[in-house]
mmCIF file of C-alpha atoms in Angstrom:
data_model
loop_
_atom_site.group_PDB
_atom_site.id
_atom_site.type_symbol
_atom_site.label_atom_id
_atom_site.label_comp_id
_atom_site.label_asym_id
_atom_site.label_seq_id
_atom_site.Cartn_x
_atom_site.Cartn_y
_atom_site.Cartn_z
ATOM 1 C CA MET P 1 -108.707 -3.706 -32.856
ATOM 2 C CA PRO P 2 -107.123 -6.518 -30.843
ATOM 3 C CA LYS P 3 -109.249 -9.048 -29.029
ATOM 4 C CA MET P 4 -110.197 -8.460 -25.395
ATOM 5 C CA LYS P 5 -108.369 -10.861 -23.132
ATOM 6 C CA THR P 6 -109.896 -12.579 -20.117
ATOM 7 C CA LYS P 7 -107.845 -12.145 -16.946
ATOM 8 C CA SER P 8 -106.284 -15.535 -16.243
ATOM 9 C CA GLY P 9 -106.547 -15.046 -12.474
ATOM 10 C CA ALA P 10 -110.281 -14.444 -12.792
ATOM 11 C CA LYS P 11 -110.746 -17.597 -14.882
ATOM 12 C CA LYS P 12 -109.511 -19.646 -11.930
ATOM 13 C CA ARG P 13 -111.611 -17.879 -9.278
ATOM 14 C CA PHE P 14 -114.983 -17.151 -10.853
ATOM 15 C CA LYS P 15 -117.537 -19.177 -12.800
ATOM 16 C CA VAL P 16 -120.513 -17.690 -14.630
ATOM 17 C CA THR P 17 -123.694 -19.768 -14.482
ATOM 18 C CA GLY P 18 -126.146 -20.212 -17.314
ATOM 19 C CA THR P 19 -128.396 -17.501 -15.923
ATOM 20 C CA GLY P 20 -125.502 -15.031 -15.686
ATOM 21 C CA LYS P 21 -124.804 -15.202 -11.963
ATOM 22 C CA VAL P 22 -121.187 -15.362 -10.776
ATOM 23 C CA MET P 23 -120.148 -18.220 -8.479
ATOM 24 C CA VAL P 24 -117.109 -17.850 -6.219
ATOM 25 C CA ALA P 25 -115.508 -19.909 -3.438
ATOM 26 C CA GLN P 26 -116.170 -18.882 0.139
ATOM 27 C CA ALA P 27 -113.610 -16.445 1.556
ATOM 28 C CA GLY P 28 -111.421 -17.012 4.588
ATOM 29 C CA LYS P 29 -110.449 -20.675 4.147
ATOM 30 C CA ARG P 30 -106.919 -20.443 2.745
ATOM 31 C CA HIS P 31 -104.893 -20.488 5.954
ATOM 32 C CA GLY P 32 -105.167 -19.833 9.695
ATOM 33 C CA MET P 33 -107.785 -22.514 10.355
ATOM 34 C CA ILE P 34 -106.685 -22.893 13.998
ATOM 35 C CA LYS P 35 -108.045 -19.472 14.926
ATOM 36 C CA ARG P 36 -111.335 -20.087 13.088
ATOM 37 C CA THR P 37 -114.268 -21.668 14.865
ATOM 38 C CA ASN P 38 -115.622 -25.016 13.746
ATOM 39 C CA LYS P 39 -118.911 -23.304 12.921
ATOM 40 C CA PHE P 40 -117.170 -20.868 10.562
ATOM 41 C CA ILE P 41 -115.233 -23.649 8.810
ATOM 42 C CA ARG P 42 -118.404 -25.695 8.392
ATOM 43 C CA GLN P 43 -120.453 -22.793 7.031
ATOM 44 C CA ALA P 44 -117.734 -21.659 4.615
ATOM 45 C CA ARG P 45 -117.821 -24.853 2.548
ATOM 46 C CA GLY P 46 -118.537 -24.838 -1.144
ATOM 47 C CA THR P 47 -119.366 -21.829 -3.265
ATOM 48 C CA MET P 48 -121.594 -18.779 -3.067
ATOM 49 C CA VAL P 49 -123.237 -16.395 -5.514
ATOM 50 C CA LEU P 50 -121.781 -12.891 -5.739
ATOM 51 C CA SER P 51 -124.073 -9.916 -5.305
ATOM 52 C CA ASP P 52 -125.391 -8.286 -8.456
ATOM 53 C CA GLN P 53 -123.187 -5.216 -8.057
ATOM 54 C CA ASP P 54 -119.999 -7.264 -7.674
ATOM 55 C CA ALA P 55 -120.978 -9.645 -10.469
ATOM 56 C CA ARG P 56 -121.445 -6.730 -12.866
ATOM 57 C CA ILE P 57 -117.882 -5.543 -12.164
ATOM 58 C CA ILE P 58 -116.415 -9.032 -12.588
ATOM 59 C CA LYS P 59 -118.195 -9.675 -15.868
ATOM 60 C CA LYS P 60 -117.374 -6.255 -17.311
ATOM 61 C CA HIS P 61 -113.697 -5.940 -16.386
ATOM 62 C CA PHE P 62 -112.366 -9.447 -15.727
ATOM 63 C CA LEU P 63 -114.532 -11.875 -17.725
ATOM 64 C CA PRO P 64 -115.650 -9.895 -20.774
ATOM 65 C CA ASN P 65 -116.124 -13.043 -22.888
ATOM 66 C CA ALA P 66 -118.266 -14.895 -20.341
#
């Protein structure tokens, strides 16, 4: 059997912590900042932890070696 490959797009977007949680950047900050409020831009800094249901999908299908 061939080795399972990690999706290269997922490697750039997700990070698995030591406890198994999946960290991801906040959504909605790529473009169109003029229409966003200052409060939204301020609160969308940094990273967040994915929910358990979403993290299970990411680890199973996109990051099988993590």
